[in-house]
C-alpha positions as a Markdown table, in Angstrom:
| # | Residue | x | y | z |
|---|---|---|---|---|
| 1 | Leu | 0.0 | 0.0 | 0.0 |
| 2 | Ser | 1.4 | 3.4 | -1.0 |
| 3 | Tyr | 0.3 | 7.0 | -0.9 |
| 4 | Glu | 0.6 | 8.5 | -4.3 |
| 5 | Arg | -2.0 | 10.8 | -5.8 |
| 6 | Lys | -3.1 | 12.5 | -2.6 |
| 7 | Lys | -5.9 | 15.1 | -3.0 |
| 8 | Leu | -4.5 | 18.6 | -2.3 |
| 9 | Ser | -6.2 | 21.8 | -1.2 |
| 10 | Leu | -3.7 | 24.0 | -3.1 |
| 11 | Asn | -3.5 | 26.6 | -0.4 |
| 12 | Gly | 0.3 | 26.9 | -0.5 |
| 13 | Arg | 0.5 | 25.2 | 2.9 |
| 14 | Asp | -0.4 | 21.6 | 2.0 |
| 15 | Thr | 1.6 | 18.7 | 3.4 |
| 16 | Gln | 2.2 | 14.9 | 3.0 |
| 17 | Asn | 2.8 | 13.2 | 6.3 |
| 18 | Met | 5.9 | 11.1 | 5.8 |
| 19 | Gly | 4.5 | 8.8 | 8.5 |
| 20 | Asp | 2.3 | 7.4 | 5.8 |
| 21 | Trp | 5.3 | 6.4 | 3.7 |
| 22 | Val | 7.0 | 4.9 | 6.8 |
| 23 | Gln | 4.3 | 2.2 | 6.7 |
| 24 | Thr | 5.1 | 1.5 | 3.0 |
| 25 | Ile | 8.8 | 1.3 | 3.8 |
| 26 | Ala | 8.1 | -1.1 | 6.7 |
| 27 | Met | 6.2 | -3.5 | 4.4 |
| 28 | Glu | 9.0 | -3.3 | 1.8 |
| 29 | Met | 11.5 | -4.1 | 4.5 |
| 30 | Leu | 9.4 | -7.2 | 5.5 |
| 31 | Tyr | 9.1 | -8.3 | 1.9 |
| 32 | Asn | 12.8 | -8.1 | 1.4 |
| 33 | Glu | 13.4 | -10.0 | 4.7 |
| 34 | Trp | 11.1 | -12.7 | 3.5 |
| 35 | Gly | 12.6 | -12.9 | 0.0 |
| 36 | Ile | 9.4 | -11.6 | -1.7 |
| 37 | Asp | 10.4 | -9.5 | -4.6 |
| 38 | Asn | 7.3 | -9.9 | -6.9 |
| 39 | Tyr | 5.2 | -7.0 | -5.6 |
| 40 | Ile | 3.8 | -3.7 | -6.9 |
| 41 | Lys | 2.5 | -0.6 | -5.1 |
| 42 | Val | -1.2 | 0.2 | -5.0 |
| 43 | Ser | -2.2 | 3.7 | -3.8 |
| 44 | Arg | -4.5 | 4.0 | -0.8 |
| 45 | Asn | -6.0 | 7.1 | -2.5 |
| 46 | Asp | -7.5 | 5.2 | -5.4 |
| 47 | Ala | -7.7 | 1.6 | -4.3 |
| 48 | His | -11.4 | 1.5 | -5.1 |
| 49 | Gly | -10.8 | 2.0 | -8.8 |
| 50 | Tyr | -7.7 | -0.2 | -9.0 |
| 51 | Asp | -7.8 | -2.3 | -12.3 |
| 52 | Gly | -4.4 | -3.9 | -12.6 |
| 53 | Glu | -3.5 | -7.5 | -12.1 |
| 54 | Tyr | -5.1 | -9.3 | -9.1 |
| 55 | Val | -3.1 | -8.6 | -5.9 |
| 56 | Val | -2.9 | -9.8 | -2.3 |
| 57 | Leu | -2.6 | -6.5 | -0.5 |
| 58 | Pro | -1.9 | -5.9 | 3.2 |
| 59 | Ile | -4.2 | -3.0 | 4.1 |
| 60 | Asn | -2.7 | -0.9 | 6.9 |
| 61 | Gly | -2.3 | 2.7 | 7.9 |
| 62 | Phe | -4.7 | 5.5 | 8.5 |
| 63 | Asn | -8.0 | 5.2 | 6.6 |
| 64 | Thr | -11.0 | 7.4 | 6.4 |
| 65 | Phe | -14.0 | 7.9 | 4.1 |
| 66 | Val | -13.7 | 11.7 | 3.9 |
| 67 | Asn | -10.4 | 13.5 | 4.3 |
| 68 | Lys | -9.5 | 16.9 | 5.8 |
| 69 | Val | -10.3 | 18.9 | 2.7 |
| 70 | Ser | -13.8 | 17.3 | 2.6 |
| 71 | Tyr | -12.8 | 15.1 | -0.3 |
| 72 | Lys | -14.5 | 11.7 | -0.5 |
| 73 | Thr | -11.6 | 9.3 | -0.6 |
| 74 | Asn | -11.4 | 6.6 | -3.2 |
| 75 | Thr | -10.3 | 3.7 | -1.1 |
| 76 | Phe | -13.4 | 1.8 | 0.0 |
| 77 | Pro | -15.0 | -0.5 | -1.0 |
| 78 | Leu | -11.8 | -1.9 | -2.3 |
| 79 | Ser | -11.5 | -3.0 | -5.9 |
| 80 | Ala | -12.5 | -6.6 | -6.7 |
| 81 | Lys | -8.9 | -6.9 | -8.0 |
| 82 | Ile | -7.6 | -6.5 | -4.5 |
| 83 | Ile | -7.6 | -9.5 | -2.0 |
| 84 | Pro | -6.9 | -7.7 | 1.3 |
| 85 | Val | -5.0 | -8.8 | 4.4 |
| 86 | Phe | -6.1 | -6.3 | 7.1 |
| 87 | Phe | -3.3 | -5.8 | 9.5 |
| 88 | Ser | -2.2 | -2.6 | 11.3 |
| 89 | Phe | -5.4 | -1.0 | 10.0 |
| 90 | His | -6.8 | 2.2 | 11.4 |
| 91 | Leu | -10.2 | 3.5 | 10.5 |
| 92 | His | -11.0 | 7.1 | 11.6 |
| 93 | Asp | -14.8 | 6.8 | 11.0 |
| 94 | Ser | -17.2 | 5.3 | 13.5 |
| 95 | Val | -20.1 | 5.1 | 11.0 |
| 96 | Ile | -19.5 | 2.4 | 8.3 |
| 97 | Asp | -21.5 | 2.3 | 5.1 |
| 98 | Ser | -23.3 | -1.0 | 4.6 |
| 99 | Lys | -21.4 | -1.9 | 1.4 |
| 100 | Ile | -18.0 | -1.3 | 3.1 |
| 101 | Lys | -19.2 | -3.1 | 6.2 |
| 102 | Asp | -20.1 | -6.1 | 4.0 |
| 103 | Gln | -16.5 | -6.1 | 2.6 |
| 104 | Phe | -15.0 | -6.0 | 6.0 |
| 105 | Lys | -17.2 | -8.9 | 7.0 |
| 106 | Arg | -15.9 | -11.0 | 4.1 |
| 107 | Tyr | -12.3 | -10.6 | 5.2 |
| 108 | Glu | -12.8 | -10.6 | 9.0 |
| 109 | Pro | -11.2 | -10.8 | 11.5 |
| 110 | Ile | -9.7 | -7.3 | 10.8 |
| 111 | Gly | -6.2 | -6.8 | 12.2 |
| 112 | Cys | -6.5 | -3.3 | 13.8 |
| 113 | Arg | -3.6 | -1.1 | 14.6 |
| 114 | Asp | -5.2 | 0.4 | 17.7 |
| 115 | Glu | -7.9 | -0.4 | 20.3 |
| 116 | Glu | -10.1 | 2.4 | 19.1 |
| 117 | Thr | -10.4 | 0.8 | 15.6 |
| 118 | Met | -10.9 | -2.7 | 17.1 |
| 119 | Arg | -13.7 | -1.5 | 19.3 |
| 120 | Asn | -15.3 | 0.4 | 16.4 |
| 121 | Met | -15.2 | -2.8 | 14.3 |
| 122 | Arg | -16.7 | -4.9 | 17.0 |
| 123 | Asn | -19.4 | -2.3 | 17.7 |
| 124 | Asn | -20.3 | -2.7 | 14.0 |
| 125 | Gly | -20.6 | -6.5 | 14.3 |
| 126 | Ile | -17.2 | -7.1 | 12.6 |
| 127 | Glu | -14.7 | -9.6 | 14.1 |
| 128 | Ala | -11.4 | -7.8 | 14.9 |
| 129 | Tyr | -8.2 | -8.2 | 16.8 |
| 130 | Leu | -5.5 | -5.8 | 18.0 |
| 131 | Ser | -2.3 | -6.1 | 15.8 |
| 132 | Gly | -0.3 | -3.0 | 16.7 |
| 133 | Cys | 1.5 | -1.2 | 13.9 |
| 134 | Val | 3.6 | -2.7 | 11.1 |
| 135 | Thr | 6.2 | 0.1 | 11.8 |
| 136 | Ala | 6.9 | -1.5 | 15.1 |
| 137 | Leu | 8.6 | -4.4 | 13.2 |
| 138 | Phe | 11.6 | -2.5 | 11.9 |
| 139 | Pro | 14.8 | -4.4 | 12.7 |
| 140 | Lys | 16.9 | -3.4 | 15.6 |
| 141 | Arg | 20.0 | -1.4 | 14.8 |
| 142 | Glu | 23.6 | -2.2 | 15.8 |
| 143 | Asp | 24.5 | -1.7 | 19.4 |
| 144 | Lys | 27.1 | 1.1 | 19.4 |
| 145 | Glu | 27.5 | 4.7 | 20.6 |
| 146 | Tyr | 25.2 | 7.3 | 19.0 |
| 147 | Thr | 25.3 | 11.0 | 19.8 |
| 148 | Lys | 22.4 | 13.0 | 18.2 |
| 149 | Ile | 19.3 | 14.2 | 20.2 |
| 150 | Cys | 16.5 | 14.6 | 17.7 |
| 151 | Gly | 13.2 | 16.4 | 18.3 |
| 152 | Val | 10.5 | 15.8 | 15.7 |
| 153 | Asp | 7.4 | 18.1 | 15.6 |
| 154 | Leu | 7.6 | 18.9 | 19.3 |
| 155 | Pro | 4.6 | 20.6 | 21.0 |
| 156 | Lys | 5.0 | 24.2 | 22.0 |
| 157 | Gly | 6.3 | 24.8 | 25.5 |
| 158 | Ile | 7.9 | 21.4 | 26.0 |
| 159 | Glu | 11.4 | 23.0 | 25.9 |
| 160 | Lys | 10.6 | 24.6 | 29.3 |
| 161 | Tyr | 10.7 | 21.1 | 30.8 |
| 162 | Met | 13.9 | 19.9 | 29.1 |
| 163 | Pro | 17.2 | 19.5 | 31.0 |
| 164 | Asp | 19.9 | 21.9 | 29.7 |
| 165 | Asn | 22.0 | 19.1 | 28.3 |
| 166 | Ile | 19.1 | 18.0 | 26.0 |
| 167 | Lys | 17.9 | 21.5 | 25.1 |
| 168 | Asn | 21.4 | 22.7 | 24.2 |
| 169 | Asp | 22.1 | 19.7 | 21.9 |
| 170 | Leu | 18.6 | 19.3 | 20.4 |
| 171 | Glu | 18.2 | 19.0 | 16.6 |
| 172 | Cys | 14.7 | 19.9 | 15.4 |
| 173 | Tyr | 12.9 | 18.3 | 12.5 |
| 174 | Ser | 9.5 | 17.8 | 11.0 |
| 175 | Ala | 7.8 | 14.7 | 9.6 |
| 176 | Leu | 5.8 | 16.7 | 7.2 |
| 177 | Tyr | 6.8 | 17.0 | 3.5 |
| 178 | Arg | 5.6 | 20.5 | 2.5 |
| 179 | Ile | 3.9 | 21.3 | -0.8 |
| 180 | Asn | 4.0 | 25.0 | -1.3 |
| 181 | Arg | 2.3 | 25.4 | -4.7 |
| 182 | Thr | -1.1 | 27.1 | -5.3 |
| 183 | Asp | -1.7 | 26.0 | -8.8 |
| 184 | Gly | -1.3 | 23.0 | -11.1 |
| 185 | Pro | -3.0 | 19.6 | -10.5 |
| 186 | Asp | -5.0 | 19.2 | -7.3 |
| 187 | Ile | -3.5 | 15.8 | -6.8 |
| 188 | Met | 0.1 | 15.2 | -5.7 |
| 189 | Thr | 2.3 | 14.8 | -8.7 |
| 190 | Glu | 4.5 | 11.8 | -9.3 |
| 191 | Lys | 7.6 | 13.9 | -8.6 |
| 192 | Glu | 6.2 | 15.1 | -5.3 |
| 193 | Ser | 5.3 | 11.6 | -4.3 |
| 194 | Ile | 8.8 | 10.3 | -5.0 |
| 195 | Glu | 10.4 | 13.1 | -3.2 |
| 196 | Ser | 8.2 | 12.7 | -0.1 |
| 197 | Tyr | 8.9 | 8.9 | -0.1 |
| 198 | Asn | 12.6 | 9.4 | -0.4 |
| 199 | Thr | 12.6 | 12.1 | 2.3 |
| 200 | Ala | 10.8 | 9.6 | 4.6 |
| 201 | Lys | 13.5 | 7.0 | 3.9 |
| 202 | Lys | 16.3 | 9.5 | 4.6 |
| 203 | Met | 14.6 | 10.6 | 7.8 |
| 204 | Leu | 14.5 | 7.0 | 9.1 |
| 205 | Tyr | 18.1 | 6.2 | 8.1 |
| 206 | Tyr | 19.3 | 9.4 | 9.8 |
| 207 | Tyr | 17.7 | 8.5 | 13.1 |
| 208 | Arg | 18.8 | 4.9 | 12.8 |
| 209 | Asn | 22.4 | 5.8 | 12.2 |
| 210 | Asn | 22.7 | 8.8 | 14.5 |
| 211 | Ala | 20.1 | 9.3 | 17.2 |
| 212 | Ala | 20.9 | 8.7 | 20.8 |
| 213 | Leu | 17.4 | 9.9 | 21.7 |
| 214 | Val | 14.3 | 10.8 | 19.8 |
| 215 | Ile | 11.7 | 13.1 | 21.3 |
| 216 | Thr | 8.5 | 13.3 | 19.2 |
| 217 | Ser | 4.8 | 13.9 | 18.9 |
| 218 | Arg | 4.6 | 11.7 | 15.8 |
| 219 | Leu | 3.3 | 8.1 | 16.1 |
| 220 | His | 5.3 | 7.0 | 13.0 |
| 221 | Val | 8.5 | 8.5 | 14.2 |
| 222 | Ala | 8.1 | 7.0 | 17.7 |
| 223 | Ser | 7.1 | 3.5 | 16.5 |
| 224 | Pro | 9.9 | 2.7 | 14.0 |
| 225 | Cys | 12.6 | 4.4 | 16.2 |
| 226 | Met | 11.4 | 2.3 | 19.1 |
| 227 | Ala | 11.6 | -0.8 | 17.0 |
| 228 | Met | 15.2 | 0.1 | 15.8 |
| 229 | Gly | 16.3 | 0.3 | 19.5 |
| 230 | Ile | 16.4 | 4.1 | 19.8 |
| 231 | Pro | 15.4 | 5.5 | 23.2 |
| 232 | Val | 12.1 | 7.4 | 22.5 |
| 233 | Ile | 10.1 | 10.0 | 24.4 |
| 234 | Leu | 6.5 | 10.3 | 23.1 |
| 235 | Val | 5.0 | 13.7 | 24.0 |
| 236 | Lys | 1.9 | 15.6 | 22.8 |
| 237 | Glu | -0.6 | 18.2 | 24.1 |
| 238 | Asp | -3.0 | 15.3 | 24.2 |
| 239 | Phe | -3.4 | 11.8 | 22.7 |
| 240 | Asp | -6.2 | 10.3 | 20.7 |
| 241 | Gly | -7.2 | 6.7 | 19.9 |
| 242 | Arg | -4.5 | 6.2 | 17.3 |
| 243 | Phe | -2.0 | 5.7 | 20.1 |
| 244 | Ser | -4.0 | 3.1 | 21.9 |
| 245 | Trp | -1.5 | 0.3 | 21.4 |
| 246 | Ile | 2.0 | 1.9 | 21.6 |
| 247 | Asp | 1.3 | 2.7 | 25.3 |
| 248 | Lys | 2.1 | -1.0 | 25.8 |
| 249 | Phe | 5.7 | 0.0 | 25.2 |
| 250 | Leu | 6.1 | 3.8 | 25.8 |
| 251 | Pro | 4.6 | 6.2 | 28.4 |
| 252 | Leu | 2.3 | 8.8 | 26.8 |
| 253 | Tyr | 3.3 | 12.2 | 28.1 |
| 254 | Gly | 0.3 | 14.5 | 27.7 |
| 255 | Arg | 0.6 | 18.2 | 28.8 |
| 256 | Asp | -0.4 | 17.3 | 32.4 |
| 257 | Glu | 2.5 | 14.8 | 32.5 |
| 258 | Trp | 5.3 | 16.9 | 31.1 |
| 259 | Glu | 6.8 | 17.5 | 34.6 |
| 260 | Lys | 7.1 | 13.7 | 35.0 |
| 261 | Ile | 9.0 | 13.0 | 31.8 |
| 262 | Asp | 11.9 | 10.6 | 32.1 |
| 263 | Trp | 14.5 | 12.4 | 30.0 |
| 264 | Asn | 16.9 | 9.4 | 30.1 |
| 265 | Pro | 14.7 | 6.5 | 28.8 |
| 266 | Ala | 16.1 | 3.0 | 28.0 |
| 267 | Pro | 15.5 | 1.4 | 24.6 |
| 268 | Val | 12.5 | -0.9 | 24.5 |
| 269 | Glu | 13.4 | -4.5 | 24.1 |
| 270 | Tyr | 10.8 | -6.8 | 22.5 |
| 271 | Glu | 12.7 | -8.8 | 19.8 |
| 272 | Glu | 11.0 | -12.1 | 20.7 |
| 273 | Phe | 7.5 | -10.6 | 20.4 |
| 274 | Lys | 8.5 | -8.8 | 17.2 |
| 275 | Lys | 9.5 | -12.2 | 15.6 |
| 276 | Lys | 6.2 | -13.7 | 16.6 |
| 277 | Val | 4.3 | -10.9 | 14.9 |
| 278 | Lys | 6.4 | -11.1 | 11.8 |
| 279 | Asp | 5.9 | -14.8 | 11.5 |
| 280 | Phe | 2.1 | -14.4 | 11.9 |
| 281 | Leu | 1.9 | -11.7 | 9.3 |
| 282 | Tyr | 4.0 | -13.7 | 6.8 |
| 283 | Lys | 1.7 | -16.7 | 7.3 |
| 284 | Glu | -1.4 | -14.6 | 6.8 |
| 285 | Ile | 0.0 | -13.1 | 3.5 |
| 286 | Val | 1.3 | -16.5 | 2.1 |
| 287 | Glu | -1.9 | -18.4 | 3.0 |
| 288 | Thr | -4.1 | -15.7 | 1.4 |
| 289 | Tyr | -2.0 | -15.9 | -1.7 |
| 290 | Lys | -2.1 | -19.7 | -1.8 |
| 291 | Asn | -5.9 | -19.7 | -1.3 |
| 292 | Asn | -6.5 | -17.3 | -4.1 |
| 293 | Val | -3.8 | -17.6 | -6.7 |
| 294 | Glu | -5.2 | -20.4 | -8.8 |
| 295 | Lys | -8.8 | -19.1 | -9.1 |
| 296 | Tyr | -7.7 | -15.6 | -9.9 |
| 297 | Thr | -5.1 | -16.7 | -12.4 |
| 298 | Ile | -7.8 | -18.6 | -14.2 |
| 299 | Ser | -10.1 | -15.6 | -14.0 |
| 300 | Glu | -7.4 | -13.2 | -15.3 |
| 301 | Phe | -6.8 | -15.5 | -18.3 |
| 302 | Tyr | -10.4 | -15.2 | -19.4 |
| 303 | Glu | -10.8 | -11.6 | -18.5 |
| 304 | Asn | -7.8 | -10.6 | -20.7 |
| 305 | Arg | -9.5 | -10.6 | -24.1 |
| 306 | Asn | -11.0 | -8.3 | -26.7 |
| 307 | Arg | -14.5 | -7.9 | -25.2 |
| 308 | Ile | -17.8 | -7.2 | -27.0 |
| 309 | Asp | -19.7 | -4.5 | -25.1 |
| 310 | Tyr | -23.0 | -6.4 | -24.8 |
| 311 | Asn | -24.6 | -3.5 | -22.9 |
| 312 | Lys | -23.8 | -1.0 | -25.6 |
| 313 | Gln | -24.9 | -3.5 | -28.3 |
| 314 | Leu | -28.2 | -4.1 | -26.5 |
| 315 | Met | -28.9 | -0.4 | -26.0 |
| 316 | Gln | -28.3 | 0.3 | -29.7 |
| 317 | Gln | -30.8 | -2.5 | -30.6 |
| 318 | Val | -33.3 | -1.0 | -28.2 |
| 319 | Lys | -32.9 | 2.5 | -29.8 |
| 320 | Glu | -33.4 | 1.0 | -33.3 |
| 321 | Ile | -36.5 | -0.8 | -32.2 |
| 322 | Gly | -37.8 | 2.3 | -30.4 |
| 323 | Ser | -37.2 | 4.4 | -33.5 |
| 324 | Lys | -39.2 | 1.9 | -35.7 |
| 325 | Ile | -42.1 | 1.9 | -33.3 |
| 326 | Gly | -42.0 | 5.7 | -33.1 |
| 327 | Lys | -42.4 | 5.9 | -36.9 |
| 328 | Lys | -45.4 | 3.5 | -36.9 |
| 329 | Cys | -47.3 | 4.8 | -33.9 |
| 330 | Lys | -48.8 | 8.2 | -33.2 |
| 331 | Tyr | -47.2 | 8.3 | -29.8 |
| 332 | Ser | -43.8 | 6.6 | -28.9 |
| 333 | Leu | -43.3 | 5.1 | -25.6 |
| 334 | Trp | -39.5 | 5.2 | -26.1 |
| 335 | Gly | -37.8 | 7.0 | -23.2 |
| 336 | Val | -40.8 | 6.7 | -20.8 |
């Protein structure tokens, strides 16, 4: 799952959250680890209209039916050419359309990234389980000395609570790729998509190779850094349901907790559990592929042909008949 062709507001201040791409990079990392190299990218932003070859597609990340610029997203119901594996899935909407609900039911249980999504699914009569986020599966980095202290999209006022040794050495970054244009296509261009994807990769590699500590408000900075073995402090004004899984590993420091922050946290160690989750996800993807590859290979063979448009042909015949009737009768019923 990828994030090309995002709908833009063209206000000169639009952004792409590189945390979206971090989830794509996480899946690529897993495919490479498993020796799977026959894969393509399908954009979340037009998965409903996807019409390429049949694919088994892990569906993860943030999903909604209407985005922030009141644009109806083109994700659900998923195309019939997509056989989904729901894992690390977040749904921002509590009301689920019946057609989309029927699709969720066909592929239940839904692997939900957070408890908020899991409860929402269950409240809608859909079987679900809590999977955590795929970005928590990045491999642990080499154990050596690192020196950089990185702050990523820090909330205003947090610096007042920082010890001087952290404040004085802090490097500040953002996980937002900024799109400053006010004209052109109202969808992210291919060049912008590639640049934001590459920027997300560089961001991850920089933290992996340099960070002694990461302080951030961003879920998809905290999660992969935690997985890589980097000490992480997760701090925001307040937290929403998207974080209702990572608190298994990290304290959530809302504004009322800033005075209690441990500024010298230890790396989180969960390699054995990480392997268990990876093995489970691999099994889900491979079994889904094996259960579907033969039937959809057959279907694709027959579908790939020069088709006669029978509906168009039928409508032409109806028009011709209607025209003849109209000539013979005083009043034509054609069109009624």
